[in-house]
Short mmCIF file of C-alpha atoms and ligand atoms in Angstrom, two decimals:
data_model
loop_
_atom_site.label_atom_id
_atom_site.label_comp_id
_atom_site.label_asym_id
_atom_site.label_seq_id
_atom_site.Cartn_x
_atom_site.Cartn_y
_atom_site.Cartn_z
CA UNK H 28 0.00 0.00 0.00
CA UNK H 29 3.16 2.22 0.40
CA UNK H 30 4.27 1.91 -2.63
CA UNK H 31 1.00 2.49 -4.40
CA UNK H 32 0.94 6.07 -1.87
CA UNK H 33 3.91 6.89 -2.96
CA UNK H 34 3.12 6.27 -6.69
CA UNK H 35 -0.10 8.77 -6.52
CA UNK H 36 1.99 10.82 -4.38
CA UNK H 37 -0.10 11.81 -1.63
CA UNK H 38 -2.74 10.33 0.39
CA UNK H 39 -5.81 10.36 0.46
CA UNK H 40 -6.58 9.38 -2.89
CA UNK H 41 -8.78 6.74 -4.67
CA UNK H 42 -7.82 3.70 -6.84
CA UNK H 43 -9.17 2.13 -9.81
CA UNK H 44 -8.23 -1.44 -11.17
CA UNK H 45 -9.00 -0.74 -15.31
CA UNK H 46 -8.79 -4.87 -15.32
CA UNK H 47 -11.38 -5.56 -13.04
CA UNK H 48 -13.56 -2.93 -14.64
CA UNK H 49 -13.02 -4.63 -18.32
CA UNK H 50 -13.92 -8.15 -16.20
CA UNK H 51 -16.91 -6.73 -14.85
CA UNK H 52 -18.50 -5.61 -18.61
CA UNK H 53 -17.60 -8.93 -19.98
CA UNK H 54 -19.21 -10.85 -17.03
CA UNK H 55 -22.49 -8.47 -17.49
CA UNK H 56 -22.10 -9.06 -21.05
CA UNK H 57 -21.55 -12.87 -20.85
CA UNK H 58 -25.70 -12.64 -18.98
CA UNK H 59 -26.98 -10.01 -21.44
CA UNK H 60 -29.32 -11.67 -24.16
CA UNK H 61 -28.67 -10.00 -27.71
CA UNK H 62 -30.47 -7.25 -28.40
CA UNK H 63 -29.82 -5.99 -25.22
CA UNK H 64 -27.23 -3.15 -24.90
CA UNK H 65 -25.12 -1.97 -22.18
CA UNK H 66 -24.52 1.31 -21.29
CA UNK H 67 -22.22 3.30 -18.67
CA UNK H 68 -24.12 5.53 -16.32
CA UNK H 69 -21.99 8.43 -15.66
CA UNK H 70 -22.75 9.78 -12.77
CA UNK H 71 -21.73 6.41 -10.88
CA UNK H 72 -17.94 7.58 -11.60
CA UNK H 73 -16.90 10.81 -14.17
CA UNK H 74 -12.98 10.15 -14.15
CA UNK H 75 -12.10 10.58 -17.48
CA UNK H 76 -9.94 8.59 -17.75
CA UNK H 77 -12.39 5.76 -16.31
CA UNK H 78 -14.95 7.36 -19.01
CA UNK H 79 -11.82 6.52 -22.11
CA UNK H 80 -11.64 3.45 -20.76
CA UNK H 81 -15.03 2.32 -20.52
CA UNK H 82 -16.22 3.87 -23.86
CA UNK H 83 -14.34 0.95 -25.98
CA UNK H 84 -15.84 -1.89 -24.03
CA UNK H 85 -19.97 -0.58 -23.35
CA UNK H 86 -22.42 0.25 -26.36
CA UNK H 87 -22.91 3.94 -24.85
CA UNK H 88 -23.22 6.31 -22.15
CA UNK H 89 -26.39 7.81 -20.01
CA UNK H 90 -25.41 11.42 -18.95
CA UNK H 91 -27.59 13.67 -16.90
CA UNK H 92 -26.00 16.86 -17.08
CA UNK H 93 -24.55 19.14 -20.45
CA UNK H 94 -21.29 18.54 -18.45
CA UNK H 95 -21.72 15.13 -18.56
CA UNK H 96 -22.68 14.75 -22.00
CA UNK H 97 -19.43 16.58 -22.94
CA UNK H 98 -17.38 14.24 -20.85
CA UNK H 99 -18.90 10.99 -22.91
CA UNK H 100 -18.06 12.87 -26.09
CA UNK H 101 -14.64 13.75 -25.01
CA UNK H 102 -14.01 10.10 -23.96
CA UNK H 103 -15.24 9.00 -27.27
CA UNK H 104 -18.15 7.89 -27.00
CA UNK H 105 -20.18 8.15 -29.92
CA UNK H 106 -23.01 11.18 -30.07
CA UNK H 107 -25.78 8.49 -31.13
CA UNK H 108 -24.93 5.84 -28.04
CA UNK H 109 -25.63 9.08 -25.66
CA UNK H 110 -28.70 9.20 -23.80
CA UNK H 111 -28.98 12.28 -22.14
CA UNK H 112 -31.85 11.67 -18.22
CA UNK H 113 -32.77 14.27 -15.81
CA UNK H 114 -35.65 16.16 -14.17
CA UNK H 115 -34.06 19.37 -14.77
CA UNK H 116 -32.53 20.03 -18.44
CA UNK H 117 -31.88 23.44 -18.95
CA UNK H 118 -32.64 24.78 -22.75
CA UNK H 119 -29.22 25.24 -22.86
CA UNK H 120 -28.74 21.56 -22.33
CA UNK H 121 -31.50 20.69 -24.39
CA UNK H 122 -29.64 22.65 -27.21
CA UNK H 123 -26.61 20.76 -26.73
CA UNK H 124 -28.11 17.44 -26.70
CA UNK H 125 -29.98 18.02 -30.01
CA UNK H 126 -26.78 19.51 -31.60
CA UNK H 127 -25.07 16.26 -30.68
CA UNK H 128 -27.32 14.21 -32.03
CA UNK H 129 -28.05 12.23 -28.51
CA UNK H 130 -31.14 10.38 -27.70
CA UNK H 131 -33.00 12.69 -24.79
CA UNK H 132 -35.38 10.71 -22.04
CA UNK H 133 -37.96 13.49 -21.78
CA UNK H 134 -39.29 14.00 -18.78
CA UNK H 135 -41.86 16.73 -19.14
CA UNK H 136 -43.89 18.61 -21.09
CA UNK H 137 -42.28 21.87 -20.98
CA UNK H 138 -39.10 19.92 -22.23
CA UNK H 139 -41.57 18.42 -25.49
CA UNK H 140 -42.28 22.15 -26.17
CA UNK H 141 -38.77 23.32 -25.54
CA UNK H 142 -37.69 20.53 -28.23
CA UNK H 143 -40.72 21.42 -30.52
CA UNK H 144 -39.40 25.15 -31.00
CA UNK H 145 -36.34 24.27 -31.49
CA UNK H 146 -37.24 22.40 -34.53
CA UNK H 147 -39.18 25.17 -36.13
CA UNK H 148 -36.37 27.79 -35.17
CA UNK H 149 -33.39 25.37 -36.68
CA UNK H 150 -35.63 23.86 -39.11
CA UNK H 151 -34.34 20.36 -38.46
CA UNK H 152 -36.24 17.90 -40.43
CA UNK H 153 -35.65 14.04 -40.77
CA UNK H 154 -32.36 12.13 -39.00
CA UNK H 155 -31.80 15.81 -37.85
CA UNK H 156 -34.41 16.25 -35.74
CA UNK H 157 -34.41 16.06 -32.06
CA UNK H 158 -34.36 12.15 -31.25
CA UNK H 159 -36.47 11.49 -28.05
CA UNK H 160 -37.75 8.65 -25.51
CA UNK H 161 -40.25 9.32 -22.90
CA UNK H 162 -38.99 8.61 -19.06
CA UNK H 163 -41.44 7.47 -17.39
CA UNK H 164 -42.70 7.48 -13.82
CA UNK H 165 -44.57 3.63 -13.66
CA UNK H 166 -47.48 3.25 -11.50
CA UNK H 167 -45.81 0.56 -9.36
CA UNK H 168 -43.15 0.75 -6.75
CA UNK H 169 -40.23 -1.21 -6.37
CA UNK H 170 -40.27 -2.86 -2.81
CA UNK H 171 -36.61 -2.91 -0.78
CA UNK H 172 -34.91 -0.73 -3.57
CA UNK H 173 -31.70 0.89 -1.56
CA UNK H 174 -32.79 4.47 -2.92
CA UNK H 175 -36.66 4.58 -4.60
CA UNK H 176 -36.71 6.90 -8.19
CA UNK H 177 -39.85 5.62 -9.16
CA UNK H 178 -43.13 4.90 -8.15
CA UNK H 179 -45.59 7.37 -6.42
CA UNK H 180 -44.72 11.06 -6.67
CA UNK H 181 -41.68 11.65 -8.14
CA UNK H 182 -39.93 14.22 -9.97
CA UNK H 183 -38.19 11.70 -12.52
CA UNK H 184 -40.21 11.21 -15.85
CA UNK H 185 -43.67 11.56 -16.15
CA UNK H 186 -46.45 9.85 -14.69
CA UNK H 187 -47.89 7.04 -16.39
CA UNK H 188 -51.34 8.49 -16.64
CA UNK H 189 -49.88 11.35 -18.49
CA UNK H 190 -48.02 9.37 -21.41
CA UNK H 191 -51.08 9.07 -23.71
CA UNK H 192 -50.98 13.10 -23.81
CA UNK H 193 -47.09 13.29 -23.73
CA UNK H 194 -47.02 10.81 -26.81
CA UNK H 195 -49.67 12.93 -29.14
CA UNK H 196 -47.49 16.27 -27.96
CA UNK H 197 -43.78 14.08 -29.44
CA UNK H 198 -45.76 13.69 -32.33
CA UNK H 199 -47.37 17.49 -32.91
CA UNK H 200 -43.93 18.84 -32.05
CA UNK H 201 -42.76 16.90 -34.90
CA UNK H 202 -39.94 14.81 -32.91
CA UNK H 203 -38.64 12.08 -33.56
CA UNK H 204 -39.73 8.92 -30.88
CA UNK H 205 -37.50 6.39 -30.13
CA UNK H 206 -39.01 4.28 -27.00
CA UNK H 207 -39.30 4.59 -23.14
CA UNK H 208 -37.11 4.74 -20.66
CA UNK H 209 -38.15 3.66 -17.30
CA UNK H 210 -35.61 3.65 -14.02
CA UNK H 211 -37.08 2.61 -10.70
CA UNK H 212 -34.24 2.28 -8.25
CA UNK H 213 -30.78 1.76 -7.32
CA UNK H 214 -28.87 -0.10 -5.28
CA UNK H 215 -30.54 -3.29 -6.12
CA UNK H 216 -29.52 -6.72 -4.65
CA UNK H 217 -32.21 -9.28 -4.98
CA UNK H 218 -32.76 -10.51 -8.66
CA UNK H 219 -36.71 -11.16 -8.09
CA UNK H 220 -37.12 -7.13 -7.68
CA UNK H 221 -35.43 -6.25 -11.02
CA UNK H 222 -37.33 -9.25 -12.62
CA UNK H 223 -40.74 -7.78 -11.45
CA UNK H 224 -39.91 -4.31 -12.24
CA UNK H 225 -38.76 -5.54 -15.61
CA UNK H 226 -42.27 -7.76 -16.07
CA UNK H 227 -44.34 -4.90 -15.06
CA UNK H 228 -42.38 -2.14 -17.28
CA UNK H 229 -43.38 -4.21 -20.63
CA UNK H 230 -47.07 -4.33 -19.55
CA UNK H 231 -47.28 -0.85 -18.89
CA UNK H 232 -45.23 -0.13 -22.05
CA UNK H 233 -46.96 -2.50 -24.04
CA UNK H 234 -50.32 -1.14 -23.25
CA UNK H 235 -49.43 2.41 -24.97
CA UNK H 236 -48.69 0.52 -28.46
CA UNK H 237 -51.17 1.63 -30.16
CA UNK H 238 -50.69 5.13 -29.32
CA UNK H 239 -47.42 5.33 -30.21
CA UNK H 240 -46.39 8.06 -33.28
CA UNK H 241 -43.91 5.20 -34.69
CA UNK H 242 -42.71 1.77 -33.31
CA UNK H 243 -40.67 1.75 -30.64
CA UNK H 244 -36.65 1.45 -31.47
CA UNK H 245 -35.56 0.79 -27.81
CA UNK H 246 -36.51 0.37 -24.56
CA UNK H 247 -34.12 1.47 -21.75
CA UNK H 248 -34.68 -0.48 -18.44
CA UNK H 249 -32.36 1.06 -16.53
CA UNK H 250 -29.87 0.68 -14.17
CA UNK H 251 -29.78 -0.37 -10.11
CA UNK H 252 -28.24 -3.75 -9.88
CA UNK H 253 -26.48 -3.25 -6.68
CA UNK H 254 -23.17 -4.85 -5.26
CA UNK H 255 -22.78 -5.89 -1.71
CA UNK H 256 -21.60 -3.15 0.32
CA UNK H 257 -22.73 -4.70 4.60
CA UNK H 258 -22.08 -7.74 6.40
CA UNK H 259 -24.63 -10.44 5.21
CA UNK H 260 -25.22 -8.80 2.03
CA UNK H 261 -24.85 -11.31 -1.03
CA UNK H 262 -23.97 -10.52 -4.83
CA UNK H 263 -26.89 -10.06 -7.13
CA UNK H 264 -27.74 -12.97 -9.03
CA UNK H 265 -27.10 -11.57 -12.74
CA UNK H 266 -28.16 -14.85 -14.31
CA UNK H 267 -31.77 -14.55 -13.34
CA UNK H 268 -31.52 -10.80 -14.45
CA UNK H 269 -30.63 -12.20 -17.66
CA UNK H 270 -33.00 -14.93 -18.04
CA UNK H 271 -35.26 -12.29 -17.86
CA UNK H 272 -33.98 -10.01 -19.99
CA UNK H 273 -34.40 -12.27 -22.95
CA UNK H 274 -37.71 -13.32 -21.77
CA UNK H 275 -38.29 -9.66 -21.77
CA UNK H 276 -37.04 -9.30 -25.51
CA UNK H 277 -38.90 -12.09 -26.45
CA UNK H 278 -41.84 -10.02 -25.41
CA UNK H 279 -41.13 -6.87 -26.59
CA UNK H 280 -40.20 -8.33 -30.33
CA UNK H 281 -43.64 -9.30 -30.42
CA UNK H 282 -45.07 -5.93 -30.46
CA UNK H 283 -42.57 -4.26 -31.94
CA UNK H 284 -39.98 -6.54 -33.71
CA UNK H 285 -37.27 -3.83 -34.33
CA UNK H 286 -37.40 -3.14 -31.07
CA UNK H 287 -33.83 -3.43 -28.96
CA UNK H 288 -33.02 -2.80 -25.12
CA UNK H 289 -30.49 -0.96 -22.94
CA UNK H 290 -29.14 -1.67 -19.93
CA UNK H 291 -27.42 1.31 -18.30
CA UNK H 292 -25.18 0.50 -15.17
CA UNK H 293 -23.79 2.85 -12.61
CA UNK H 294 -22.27 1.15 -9.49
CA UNK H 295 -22.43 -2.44 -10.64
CA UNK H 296 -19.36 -1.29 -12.94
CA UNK H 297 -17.37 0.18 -11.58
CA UNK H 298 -18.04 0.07 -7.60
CA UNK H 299 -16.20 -3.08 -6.59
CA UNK H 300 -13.39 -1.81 -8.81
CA UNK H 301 -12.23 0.93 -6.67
CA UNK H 302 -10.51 1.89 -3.54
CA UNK H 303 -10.36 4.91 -0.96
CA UNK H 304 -6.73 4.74 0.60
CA UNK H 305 -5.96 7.41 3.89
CA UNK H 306 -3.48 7.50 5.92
CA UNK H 307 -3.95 7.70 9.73
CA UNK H 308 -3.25 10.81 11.51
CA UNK H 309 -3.38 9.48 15.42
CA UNK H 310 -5.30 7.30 17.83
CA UNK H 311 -7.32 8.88 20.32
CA UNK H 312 -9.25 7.26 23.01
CA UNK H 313 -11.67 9.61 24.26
CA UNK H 314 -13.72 7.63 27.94
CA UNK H 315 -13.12 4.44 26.39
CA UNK H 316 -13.67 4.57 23.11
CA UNK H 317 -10.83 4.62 20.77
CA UNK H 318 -10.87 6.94 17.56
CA UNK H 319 -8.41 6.62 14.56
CA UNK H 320 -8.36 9.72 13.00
CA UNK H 321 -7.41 10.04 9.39
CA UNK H 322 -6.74 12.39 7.08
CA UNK H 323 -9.42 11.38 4.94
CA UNK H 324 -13.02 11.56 5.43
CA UNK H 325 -17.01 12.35 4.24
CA UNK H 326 -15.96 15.26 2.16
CA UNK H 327 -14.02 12.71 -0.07
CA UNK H 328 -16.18 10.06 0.48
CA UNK H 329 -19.89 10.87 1.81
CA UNK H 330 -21.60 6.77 0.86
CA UNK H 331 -18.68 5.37 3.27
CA UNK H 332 -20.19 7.61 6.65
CA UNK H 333 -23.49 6.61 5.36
CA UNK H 334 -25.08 10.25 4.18
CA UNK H 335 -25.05 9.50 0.47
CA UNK H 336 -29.12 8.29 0.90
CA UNK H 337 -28.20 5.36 3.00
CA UNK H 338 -31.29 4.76 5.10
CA UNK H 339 -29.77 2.58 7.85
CA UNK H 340 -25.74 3.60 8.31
CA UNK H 341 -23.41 0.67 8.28
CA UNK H 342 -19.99 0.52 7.77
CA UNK H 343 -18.25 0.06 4.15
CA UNK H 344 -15.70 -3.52 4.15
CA UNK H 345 -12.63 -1.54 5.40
CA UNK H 346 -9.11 -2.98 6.54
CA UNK H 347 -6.18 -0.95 7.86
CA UNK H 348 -2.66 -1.66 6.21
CA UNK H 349 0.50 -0.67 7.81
CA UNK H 350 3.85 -1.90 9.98
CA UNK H 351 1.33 -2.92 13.29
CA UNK H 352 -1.44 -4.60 11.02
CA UNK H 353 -0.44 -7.89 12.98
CA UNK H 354 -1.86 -5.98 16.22
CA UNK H 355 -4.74 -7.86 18.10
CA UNK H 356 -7.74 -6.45 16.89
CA UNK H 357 -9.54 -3.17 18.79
CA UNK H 358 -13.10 -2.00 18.43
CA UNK H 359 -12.61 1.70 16.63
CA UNK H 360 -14.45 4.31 14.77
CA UNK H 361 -12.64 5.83 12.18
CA UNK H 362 -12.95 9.44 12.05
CA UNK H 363 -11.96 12.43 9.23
CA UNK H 364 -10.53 15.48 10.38
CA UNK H 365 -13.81 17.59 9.27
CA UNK H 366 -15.10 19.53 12.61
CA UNK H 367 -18.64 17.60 12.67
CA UNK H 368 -19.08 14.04 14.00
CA UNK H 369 -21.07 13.22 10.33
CA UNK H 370 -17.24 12.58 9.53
CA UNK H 371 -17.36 9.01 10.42
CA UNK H 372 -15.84 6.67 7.76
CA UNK H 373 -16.36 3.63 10.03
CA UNK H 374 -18.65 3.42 13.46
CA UNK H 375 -17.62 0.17 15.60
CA UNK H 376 -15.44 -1.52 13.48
CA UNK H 377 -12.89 -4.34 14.54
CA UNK H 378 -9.40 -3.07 13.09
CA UNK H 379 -5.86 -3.84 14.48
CA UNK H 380 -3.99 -1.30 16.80
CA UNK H 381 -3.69 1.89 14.52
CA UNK H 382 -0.66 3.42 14.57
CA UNK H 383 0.15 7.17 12.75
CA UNK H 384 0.71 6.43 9.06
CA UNK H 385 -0.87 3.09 8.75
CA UNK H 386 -3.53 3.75 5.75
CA UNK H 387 -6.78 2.83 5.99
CA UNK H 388 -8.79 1.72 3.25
CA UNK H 389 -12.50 1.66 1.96
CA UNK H 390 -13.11 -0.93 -0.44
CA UNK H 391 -16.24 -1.00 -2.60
CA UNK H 392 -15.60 2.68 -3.42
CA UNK H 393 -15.63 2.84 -7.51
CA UNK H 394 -18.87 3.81 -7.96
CA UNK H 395 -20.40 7.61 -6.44
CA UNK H 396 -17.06 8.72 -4.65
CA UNK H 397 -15.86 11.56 -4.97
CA UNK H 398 -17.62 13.44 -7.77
CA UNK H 399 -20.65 12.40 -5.09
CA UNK H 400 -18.87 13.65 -2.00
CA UNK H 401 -18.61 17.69 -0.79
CA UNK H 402 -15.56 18.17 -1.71
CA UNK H 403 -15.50 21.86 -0.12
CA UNK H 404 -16.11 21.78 2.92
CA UNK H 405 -14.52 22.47 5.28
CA UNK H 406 -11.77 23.52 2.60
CA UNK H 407 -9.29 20.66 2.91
CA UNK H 408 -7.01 19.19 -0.03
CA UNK H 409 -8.95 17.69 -2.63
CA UNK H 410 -8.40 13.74 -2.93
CA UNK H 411 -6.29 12.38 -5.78
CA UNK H 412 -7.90 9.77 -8.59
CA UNK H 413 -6.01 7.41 -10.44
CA UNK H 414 -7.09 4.40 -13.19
CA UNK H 415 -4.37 1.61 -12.61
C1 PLP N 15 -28.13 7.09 -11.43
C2 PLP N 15 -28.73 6.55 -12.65
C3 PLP N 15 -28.33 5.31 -13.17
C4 PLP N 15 -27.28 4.46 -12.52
O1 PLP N 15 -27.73 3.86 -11.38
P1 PLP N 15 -26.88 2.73 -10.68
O2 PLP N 15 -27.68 2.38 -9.50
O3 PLP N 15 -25.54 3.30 -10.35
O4 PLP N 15 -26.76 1.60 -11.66
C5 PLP N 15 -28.91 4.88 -14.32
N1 PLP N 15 -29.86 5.62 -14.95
C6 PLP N 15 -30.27 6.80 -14.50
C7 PLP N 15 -31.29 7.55 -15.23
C8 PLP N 15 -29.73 7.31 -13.33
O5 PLP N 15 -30.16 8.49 -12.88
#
């Protein structure tokens, strides 16, 4: 662990094995049916290099921000394998996206009309015009999804009951309609909630067939599978995801035979690939408990103190590495130097004797690091990144 310090040249930093990411696509790929693509979401992990990396080995990119959709482009990723999500576009971004030639996931009405005048005011006619899929809010909930973006009220796509009316409007505004896209939730770990999602997504879809403007091109079912983060958590079993994937095609070919799917992956990429690495600062035992303070902490990494949605906080797999990691083994919380106790990388954890400048290290820390992390407060060095 020294040496790798001493290669990035400071601590803390985070780590990312390019192998294991390349293993991960092919083992997602070696359970995807064809016709199903699989795209990179984005937002899970922005390092570009991680972004050049990924954009020879997935089919495309989901961005959710104009900044994002210029970091796919400048990784290569091609314009047409960019699908551009969010509840708030800007028209600026709505602009860009159209001038890139990227597939938008509307996700209200303002955003059809937005689109809609900017085809009359560019005059954009056939392959040119604005290419569009309609996110959409289903009217079921996933059960024991780690963080809920669908179902009930929400401010992601549009409700269901509003599609028929959103669908005449892609039409009028003379757009061109590619499919659906339809994201419930993240951070899933048991196959049996994807597969239901992914069962009840077709009905629903299905139902709207006939009021579609032209037959659907692709269907995006989104992203979630989660990776075991706790103690008695177990990998997700992709097999069954894919089983029902192609039962899913099977399905969807029958109503509209052209018809592909995408797949688009955040954390189940690139999360297991990646390390946080800090170094320890001092032990401090403060009326019997014992704190190892590190120079590291929630503004590099706010999932691993549990503020990054986490309902229930428990701690991230962590182990300390150092001269006295052959020290019995002490109950500890690992703190960050921020001045607020949020700054807790790991509450009650069994580590050996910490000694200033061990390191300490998260694991399962790829996916929504630092990019997802508040970075300013508090005003201390920003962590390093590096793709190994
Ligand atoms: C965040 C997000 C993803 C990725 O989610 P993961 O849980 O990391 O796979 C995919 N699609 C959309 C629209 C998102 O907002």
């Amino acid at each position: 662990m020294s040496r790798l310090a001493e290669r990035v040249g400071q601590t803390p930093f985070y780590a990312l094995d390019r192998r294991r990411v390349t293993e991960r696509v092919q083992a997602v790929r070696s359970v995807l049916p064809p016709g199903v693509s699989l795209y990179y979401a984005v937002k899970a992990n922005p390092m570009p290099a991680l972004l050049g990396h990924l954009a020879g080995l997935v089919d495309g990119m989901d961005v959710a921000s104009g900044g994002e959709l210029n970091a796919a482009l400048n990784a290569g990723c091609p314009p047409s394998a960019i699908c551009f999500a969010g509840p708030g576009k800007s028209e600026q971004e709505l602009r860009q996206a159209v001038a890139a030639g990227a597939l938008l996931h509307v996700e209200s009405m303002r955003e059809l009309s937005l689109l809609g005048a900017l085809v009359r005011s560019w005059g954009l006619t056939g392959a040119r015009r604005p290419r569009v899929a309609l996110r959409v809010n289903p009217d079921f909930e996933l059960r024991s999804a780690g963080m809920r973006m669908g179902g009930g009220a929400q401010v992601f796509g549009v409700d269901a009951e509003q599609v028929p009316a959103m669908l005449a409007a892609v039409a009028s505004e003379g757009l061109c309609f590619e499919g659906f896209h339809v994201y419930a939730g993240s951070q899933i770990l048991k196959a049996e909630v994807l597969v239901s999602a992914l069962e009840r997504t077709l009905a629903m879809l299905q139902g709207w067939a006939s009021l579609c403007p032209s037959p659907v091109l692709s269907v995006n079912v989104g992203g979630g599978w989660g990776i075991p983060y706790h103690a008695g958590e177990g990998p997700l079993d992709t097999a069954a995801v894919g089983q029902a994937l192609a039962c899913a095609m099977q399905q969807m070919r029958q109503c509209w035979p052209q018809a592909t799917m995408t797949v688009e992956l955040g954390r189940y990429l690139v999360g297991e690939a990646g390390i946080y690495v800090c170094r320890v600062l001092e032990r401090k035992v403060s009326r019997g408990q014992i704190f190892v303070v590190t120079d590291g902490g929630m503004h590099h990494h706010l999932a691993a103190t549990g503020h990054f949605g986490q309902v229930i906080r428990r701690p991230f797999p962590v182990a300390l590495a150092g001269a006295s990691s052959e020290a019995l083994p002490e109950r500890v919380n690992v703190v960050g130097p921020l001045c607020t106790p949020m700054d807790m990388l790991a509450q009650h954890v069994e580590l050996p004797r910490a000694e200033p400048g061990d390191f300490f290290v998260v694991f399962q820390s790829g996916a929504y690091g630092a990019s997802a992390s508040p970075q300013g407060f508090l005003s201390h060095p920003a962590c390093a990144e590096v793709l190994l």
